[in-house]
Amino acid sequence: MGHNSHRAWPRPVLGLVAAATALLSGCVSPTGTPTPTAGPVSTSATPVPAALKYTFARLPGCVAIQEAVRGLPRGTREENSTGGNSPDRSCTFRGANGDQSWVDLNIRVWESSENATGPQPGSKRAKDDFDRNATPRDEQASGLAIGAAARWLDPDSSKIGCRLEILDENAVLSVFHVSGKNDPVRGEQCRGRAADLAKQLHSAVQPR
């Protein structure tokens, strides 16, 4: 009885060969869990605080201010400063040789900070303080064309001079003028001179 030299492969083996061939040719997708792809990464950027117009380190000293504002009294001069996150500089200029006039300048600068409610820009802190210190007897100062807001402090709080306060971004400039001549504190002599000095002083403390 003759035997065929080419033996037929069993059917299970043929099935495995066909499956392997199909897998290699791409006809059948492999089973299993697909590899996850990375999605876009979400990042939360911290807002960059706006640059401050005024910094205490760049404020001119009282000597430089007196040199820049020629209308200031030329007698004695006093200077004081405080630190913290709202530092200030005060300059007092007094007359000489019988001149009883004097001018007091104070400029306070608010730095940016952060509290439980979030970032507190210096300009916001300055405005909050300016508004908080307002009184019903203060009078709005108009026509200065400097700063964001200006007011005459309660005239009855001082009988000898007039005080003008100016809000300018992250700083408050206060000018107290005493003529030494008993000028009415609501009068043009006192307020006109104080306003003129305030404009010159505001210019003198601008960042260079």
PDB file of C-alpha atoms in Angstrom:
ATOM      1  CA  MET A   1       0.000   0.000   0.000  1.00  0.00           C
ATOM      2  CA  GLY A   2       1.515   3.315  -1.101  1.00  0.00           C
ATOM      3  CA  HIS A   3       2.076   6.244   1.280  1.00  0.00           C
ATOM      4  CA  ASN A   4       1.920   9.981   0.287  1.00  0.00           C
ATOM      5  CA  SER A   5       5.222  11.633   1.226  1.00  0.00           C
ATOM      6  CA  HIS A   6       3.427  14.989   1.801  1.00  0.00           C
ATOM      7  CA  ARG A   7       1.512  14.502   5.029  1.00  0.00           C
ATOM      8  CA  ALA A   8      -1.553  16.717   5.541  1.00  0.00           C
ATOM      9  CA  TRP A   9      -1.279  19.040   8.604  1.00  0.00           C
ATOM     10  CA  PRO A  10      -3.976  18.632  11.207  1.00  0.00           C
ATOM     11  CA  ARG A  11      -6.755  21.244  11.070  1.00  0.00           C
ATOM     12  CA  PRO A  12      -5.870  22.912  14.426  1.00  0.00           C
ATOM     13  CA  VAL A  13      -2.351  23.591  13.205  1.00  0.00           C
ATOM     14  CA  LEU A  14      -3.641  25.067   9.975  1.00  0.00           C
ATOM     15  CA  GLY A  15      -5.881  27.408  11.969  1.00  0.00           C
ATOM     16  CA  LEU A  16      -2.967  28.694  14.020  1.00  0.00           C
ATOM     17  CA  VAL A  17      -0.879  29.319  10.939  1.00  0.00           C
ATOM     18  CA  ALA A  18      -3.701  31.271   9.284  1.00  0.00           C
ATOM     19  CA  ALA A  19      -4.230  33.412  12.364  1.00  0.00           C
ATOM     20  CA  ALA A  20      -0.532  34.210  12.627  1.00  0.00           C
ATOM     21  CA  THR A  21      -0.389  35.129   8.951  1.00  0.00           C
ATOM     22  CA  ALA A  22      -3.381  37.436   9.258  1.00  0.00           C
ATOM     23  CA  LEU A  23      -1.919  39.126  12.345  1.00  0.00           C
ATOM     24  CA  LEU A  24       1.393  39.816  10.598  1.00  0.00           C
ATOM     25  CA  SER A  25      -0.352  41.216   7.530  1.00  0.00           C
ATOM     26  CA  GLY A  26      -2.493  43.619   9.630  1.00  0.00           C
ATOM     27  CA  CYS A  27      -5.809  42.043   8.807  1.00  0.00           C
ATOM     28  CA  VAL A  28      -6.612  41.273  12.426  1.00  0.00           C
ATOM     29  CA  SER A  29      -6.064  43.650  15.348  1.00  0.00           C
ATOM     30  CA  PRO A  30      -4.460  42.192  18.499  1.00  0.00           C
ATOM     31  CA  THR A  31      -6.648  41.964  21.514  1.00  0.00           C
ATOM     32  CA  GLY A  32      -5.774  43.602  24.832  1.00  0.00           C
ATOM     33  CA  THR A  33      -5.986  46.952  26.628  1.00  0.00           C
ATOM     34  CA  PRO A  34      -4.959  49.861  24.366  1.00  0.00           C
ATOM     35  CA  THR A  35      -2.066  52.011  25.554  1.00  0.00           C
ATOM     36  CA  PRO A  36      -3.463  55.283  26.893  1.00  0.00           C
ATOM     37  CA  THR A  37      -2.273  58.478  25.259  1.00  0.00           C
ATOM     38  CA  ALA A  38      -1.317  61.503  27.318  1.00  0.00           C
ATOM     39  CA  GLY A  39      -3.716  64.419  27.046  1.00  0.00           C
ATOM     40  CA  PRO A  40      -2.832  68.099  27.232  1.00  0.00           C
ATOM     41  CA  VAL A  41      -1.247  69.142  30.505  1.00  0.00           C
ATOM     42  CA  SER A  42      -3.185  71.843  32.326  1.00  0.00           C
ATOM     43  CA  THR A  43      -1.066  74.480  34.054  1.00  0.00           C
ATOM     44  CA  SER A  44      -2.290  77.402  36.112  1.00  0.00           C
ATOM     45  CA  ALA A  45      -0.157  80.474  35.522  1.00  0.00           C
ATOM     46  CA  THR A  46       0.355  82.852  38.409  1.00  0.00           C
ATOM     47  CA  PRO A  47      -0.572  86.367  37.276  1.00  0.00           C
ATOM     48  CA  VAL A  48       2.394  88.707  37.130  1.00  0.00           C
ATOM     49  CA  PRO A  49       1.769  91.783  39.305  1.00  0.00           C
ATOM     50  CA  ALA A  50       1.795  95.077  37.488  1.00  0.00           C
ATOM     51  CA  ALA A  51       4.897  97.180  37.864  1.00  0.00           C
ATOM     52  CA  LEU A  52       4.618  99.815  40.578  1.00  0.00           C
ATOM     53  CA  LYS A  53       4.999 103.444  39.619  1.00  0.00           C
ATOM     54  CA  TYR A  54       6.554 104.432  42.927  1.00  0.00           C
ATOM     55  CA  THR A  55       9.096 102.563  45.030  1.00  0.00           C
ATOM     56  CA  PHE A  56      10.452 103.882  48.294  1.00  0.00           C
ATOM     57  CA  ALA A  57      14.046 103.221  47.238  1.00  0.00           C
ATOM     58  CA  ARG A  58      13.646 105.600  44.301  1.00  0.00           C
ATOM     59  CA  LEU A  59      12.036 108.467  46.191  1.00  0.00           C
ATOM     60  CA  PRO A  60      14.266 111.545  46.251  1.00  0.00           C
ATOM     61  CA  GLY A  61      15.449 112.821  49.605  1.00  0.00           C
ATOM     62  CA  CYS A  62      14.369 116.125  51.096  1.00  0.00           C
ATOM     63  CA  VAL A  63      17.547 117.897  49.938  1.00  0.00           C
ATOM     64  CA  ALA A  64      16.906 116.915  46.312  1.00  0.00           C
ATOM     65  CA  ILE A  65      13.249 117.921  46.623  1.00  0.00           C
ATOM     66  CA  GLN A  66      14.149 121.331  48.026  1.00  0.00           C
ATOM     67  CA  GLU A  67      16.590 121.891  45.175  1.00  0.00           C
ATOM     68  CA  ALA A  68      13.924 120.963  42.605  1.00  0.00           C
ATOM     69  CA  VAL A  69      11.142 123.121  44.088  1.00  0.00           C
ATOM     70  CA  ARG A  70      12.384 126.675  44.301  1.00  0.00           C
ATOM     71  CA  GLY A  71       9.261 127.988  46.007  1.00  0.00           C
ATOM     72  CA  LEU A  72       9.856 126.069  49.234  1.00  0.00           C
ATOM     73  CA  PRO A  73      10.964 127.943  52.363  1.00  0.00           C
ATOM     74  CA  ARG A  74      14.756 128.045  52.580  1.00  0.00           C
ATOM     75  CA  GLY A  75      15.270 127.883  56.333  1.00  0.00           C
ATOM     76  CA  THR A  76      15.544 124.707  58.366  1.00  0.00           C
ATOM     77  CA  ARG A  77      14.738 121.315  56.904  1.00  0.00           C
ATOM     78  CA  GLU A  78      13.694 118.114  58.638  1.00  0.00           C
ATOM     79  CA  GLU A  79      13.455 114.611  57.197  1.00  0.00           C
ATOM     80  CA  ASN A  80      11.855 111.464  58.598  1.00  0.00           C
ATOM     81  CA  SER A  81      11.084 108.050  57.122  1.00  0.00           C
ATOM     82  CA  THR A  82       9.288 104.897  58.196  1.00  0.00           C
ATOM     83  CA  GLY A  83       9.536 101.360  56.813  1.00  0.00           C
ATOM     84  CA  GLY A  84       7.136  98.451  56.425  1.00  0.00           C
ATOM     85  CA  ASN A  85       5.114  97.538  53.339  1.00  0.00           C
ATOM     86  CA  SER A  86       3.763 101.097  53.096  1.00  0.00           C
ATOM     87  CA  PRO A  87       6.872 103.186  53.806  1.00  0.00           C
ATOM     88  CA  ASP A  88       6.729 106.967  53.784  1.00  0.00           C
ATOM     89  CA  ARG A  89       9.006 109.976  53.679  1.00  0.00           C
ATOM     90  CA  SER A  90       8.251 113.286  55.388  1.00  0.00           C
ATOM     91  CA  CYS A  91       9.989 116.585  54.726  1.00  0.00           C
ATOM     92  CA  THR A  92       9.368 119.820  56.616  1.00  0.00           C
ATOM     93  CA  PHE A  93      10.674 123.074  55.167  1.00  0.00           C
ATOM     94  CA  ARG A  94      10.612 126.201  57.325  1.00  0.00           C
ATOM     95  CA  GLY A  95      11.249 129.817  56.553  1.00  0.00           C
ATOM     96  CA  ALA A  96      14.099 131.947  57.914  1.00  0.00           C
ATOM     97  CA  ASN A  97      14.789 135.567  58.821  1.00  0.00           C
ATOM     98  CA  GLY A  98      11.312 136.323  60.094  1.00  0.00           C
ATOM     99  CA  ASP A  99       9.540 134.176  57.488  1.00  0.00           C
ATOM    100  CA  GLN A 100       6.963 132.199  59.490  1.00  0.00           C
ATOM    101  CA  SER A 101       5.814 130.057  56.566  1.00  0.00           C
ATOM    102  CA  TRP A 102       6.423 126.342  56.428  1.00  0.00           C
ATOM    103  CA  VAL A 103       5.527 123.388  54.240  1.00  0.00           C
ATOM    104  CA  ASP A 104       5.151 119.784  55.283  1.00  0.00           C
ATOM    105  CA  LEU A 105       5.379 117.095  52.604  1.00  0.00           C
ATOM    106  CA  ASN A 106       4.552 113.447  53.168  1.00  0.00           C
ATOM    107  CA  ILE A 107       4.578 110.777  50.496  1.00  0.00           C
ATOM    108  CA  ARG A 108       3.529 107.243  51.369  1.00  0.00           C
ATOM    109  CA  VAL A 109       4.154 104.365  48.987  1.00  0.00           C
ATOM    110  CA  TRP A 110       2.193 101.084  49.023  1.00  0.00           C
ATOM    111  CA  GLU A 111       3.895  97.934  47.865  1.00  0.00           C
ATOM    112  CA  SER A 112       2.000  94.965  46.443  1.00  0.00           C
ATOM    113  CA  SER A 113       1.192  92.195  48.909  1.00  0.00           C
ATOM    114  CA  GLU A 114      -1.017  89.134  49.279  1.00  0.00           C
ATOM    115  CA  ASN A 115      -3.566  88.071  51.865  1.00  0.00           C
ATOM    116  CA  ALA A 116      -6.264  85.419  52.258  1.00  0.00           C
ATOM    117  CA  THR A 117      -8.328  86.961  49.448  1.00  0.00           C
ATOM    118  CA  GLY A 118      -5.438  86.919  46.985  1.00  0.00           C
ATOM    119  CA  PRO A 119      -2.948  89.413  45.532  1.00  0.00           C
ATOM    120  CA  GLN A 120      -3.272  93.031  46.683  1.00  0.00           C
ATOM    121  CA  PRO A 121      -1.715  95.413  44.133  1.00  0.00           C
ATOM    122  CA  GLY A 122      -0.035  98.488  45.543  1.00  0.00           C
ATOM    123  CA  SER A 123      -2.394 100.783  43.648  1.00  0.00           C
ATOM    124  CA  LYS A 124      -5.425  99.080  45.227  1.00  0.00           C
ATOM    125  CA  ARG A 125      -3.933  99.310  48.704  1.00  0.00           C
ATOM    126  CA  ALA A 126      -3.217 103.008  48.230  1.00  0.00           C
ATOM    127  CA  LYS A 127      -6.757 103.721  47.019  1.00  0.00           C
ATOM    128  CA  ASP A 128      -8.306 101.704  49.846  1.00  0.00           C
ATOM    129  CA  ASP A 129      -6.325 103.723  52.388  1.00  0.00           C
ATOM    130  CA  PHE A 130      -7.136 107.006  50.641  1.00  0.00           C
ATOM    131  CA  ASP A 131     -10.858 106.201  50.671  1.00  0.00           C
ATOM    132  CA  ARG A 132     -10.805 104.878  54.234  1.00  0.00           C
ATOM    133  CA  ASN A 133      -9.305 108.107  55.583  1.00  0.00           C
ATOM    134  CA  ALA A 134     -11.857 110.362  53.902  1.00  0.00           C
ATOM    135  CA  THR A 135     -14.238 112.338  56.129  1.00  0.00           C
ATOM    136  CA  PRO A 136     -17.558 114.031  55.301  1.00  0.00           C
ATOM    137  CA  ARG A 137     -15.952 117.430  55.859  1.00  0.00           C
ATOM    138  CA  ASP A 138     -13.219 116.938  53.262  1.00  0.00           C
ATOM    139  CA  GLU A 139     -13.642 118.909  50.041  1.00  0.00           C
ATOM    140  CA  GLN A 140     -12.842 117.677  46.558  1.00  0.00           C
ATOM    141  CA  ALA A 141      -9.963 119.485  44.876  1.00  0.00           C
ATOM    142  CA  SER A 142     -10.476 120.022  41.163  1.00  0.00           C
ATOM    143  CA  GLY A 143      -8.374 121.465  38.386  1.00  0.00           C
ATOM    144  CA  LEU A 144      -5.028 120.064  39.551  1.00  0.00           C
ATOM    145  CA  ALA A 145      -4.564 117.724  36.567  1.00  0.00           C
ATOM    146  CA  ILE A 146      -2.304 115.422  38.596  1.00  0.00           C
ATOM    147  CA  GLY A 147      -3.038 112.061  40.175  1.00  0.00           C
ATOM    148  CA  ALA A 148      -6.255 110.062  40.156  1.00  0.00           C
ATOM    149  CA  ALA A 149      -8.021 111.981  42.942  1.00  0.00           C
ATOM    150  CA  ALA A 150      -7.354 114.950  45.228  1.00  0.00           C
ATOM    151  CA  ARG A 151      -9.053 116.520  48.226  1.00  0.00           C
ATOM    152  CA  TRP A 152      -8.701 119.298  50.747  1.00  0.00           C
ATOM    153  CA  LEU A 153      -8.737 117.837  54.219  1.00  0.00           C
ATOM    154  CA  ASP A 154     -11.329 119.088  56.674  1.00  0.00           C
ATOM    155  CA  PRO A 155     -10.495 122.819  56.905  1.00  0.00           C
ATOM    156  CA  ASP A 156     -11.652 122.928  60.516  1.00  0.00           C
ATOM    157  CA  SER A 157      -9.096 120.296  61.527  1.00  0.00           C
ATOM    158  CA  SER A 158      -6.360 122.910  61.324  1.00  0.00           C
ATOM    159  CA  LYS A 159      -6.778 126.637  61.808  1.00  0.00           C
ATOM    160  CA  ILE A 160      -3.299 127.603  60.656  1.00  0.00           C
ATOM    161  CA  GLY A 161      -2.948 126.093  57.177  1.00  0.00           C
ATOM    162  CA  CYS A 162      -4.467 124.009  54.402  1.00  0.00           C
ATOM    163  CA  ARG A 163      -3.676 120.404  53.583  1.00  0.00           C
ATOM    164  CA  LEU A 164      -4.041 118.843  50.142  1.00  0.00           C
ATOM    165  CA  GLU A 165      -3.927 115.082  49.566  1.00  0.00           C
ATOM    166  CA  ILE A 166      -3.372 113.506  46.158  1.00  0.00           C
ATOM    167  CA  LEU A 167      -3.804 109.843  45.201  1.00  0.00           C
ATOM    168  CA  ASP A 168      -1.463 108.801  42.387  1.00  0.00           C
ATOM    169  CA  GLU A 169      -1.433 105.088  41.567  1.00  0.00           C
ATOM    170  CA  ASN A 170       0.350 103.373  44.495  1.00  0.00           C
ATOM    171  CA  ALA A 171       1.214 106.538  46.431  1.00  0.00           C
ATOM    172  CA  VAL A 172      -0.507 109.306  48.376  1.00  0.00           C
ATOM    173  CA  LEU A 173       1.079 112.745  48.444  1.00  0.00           C
ATOM    174  CA  SER A 174       0.133 115.103  51.274  1.00  0.00           C
ATOM    175  CA  VAL A 175       1.081 118.799  51.268  1.00  0.00           C
ATOM    176  CA  PHE A 176       0.410 121.029  54.263  1.00  0.00           C
ATOM    177  CA  HIS A 177       1.029 124.738  53.680  1.00  0.00           C
ATOM    178  CA  VAL A 178       1.174 127.411  56.379  1.00  0.00           C
ATOM    179  CA  SER A 179       1.695 130.956  55.146  1.00  0.00           C
ATOM    180  CA  GLY A 180       2.424 132.375  58.578  1.00  0.00           C
ATOM    181  CA  LYS A 181       0.131 135.296  57.778  1.00  0.00           C
ATOM    182  CA  ASN A 182      -3.127 133.934  59.211  1.00  0.00           C
ATOM    183  CA  ASP A 183      -4.592 133.404  55.746  1.00  0.00           C
ATOM    184  CA  PRO A 184      -8.093 131.842  55.847  1.00  0.00           C
ATOM    185  CA  VAL A 185      -7.686 128.096  55.396  1.00  0.00           C
ATOM    186  CA  ARG A 186     -10.463 128.029  52.800  1.00  0.00           C
ATOM    187  CA  GLY A 187      -9.189 131.129  51.030  1.00  0.00           C
ATOM    188  CA  GLU A 188      -7.452 131.403  47.697  1.00  0.00           C
ATOM    189  CA  GLN A 189      -4.215 132.629  49.269  1.00  0.00           C
ATOM    190  CA  CYS A 190      -3.739 129.433  51.238  1.00  0.00           C
ATOM    191  CA  ARG A 191      -5.200 126.936  48.775  1.00  0.00           C
ATOM    192  CA  GLY A 192      -3.743 128.547  45.692  1.00  0.00           C
ATOM    193  CA  ARG A 193      -0.255 128.433  47.145  1.00  0.00           C
ATOM    194  CA  ALA A 194      -0.695 124.873  48.435  1.00  0.00           C
ATOM    195  CA  ALA A 195      -1.948 123.683  45.036  1.00  0.00           C
ATOM    196  CA  ASP A 196       0.983 125.321  43.248  1.00  0.00           C
ATOM    197  CA  LEU A 197       3.461 123.706  45.629  1.00  0.00           C
ATOM    198  CA  ALA A 198       1.716 120.336  45.318  1.00  0.00           C
ATOM    199  CA  LYS A 199       2.145 120.370  41.533  1.00  0.00           C
ATOM    200  CA  GLN A 200       5.843 121.155  41.871  1.00  0.00           C
ATOM    201  CA  LEU A 201       6.356 118.572  44.595  1.00  0.00           C
ATOM    202  CA  HIS A 202       4.476 115.945  42.592  1.00  0.00           C
ATOM    203  CA  SER A 203       6.794 116.628  39.665  1.00  0.00           C
ATOM    204  CA  ALA A 204       9.860 116.442  41.910  1.00  0.00           C
ATOM    205  CA  VAL A 205       9.056 112.943  43.200  1.00  0.00           C
ATOM    206  CA  GLN A 206       8.290 111.386  39.818  1.00  0.00           C
ATOM    207  CA  PRO A 207      10.385 108.282  39.031  1.00  0.00           C
ATOM    208  CA  ARG A 208      13.321 109.171  36.829  1.00  0.00           C
TER     209      ARG A 208
END
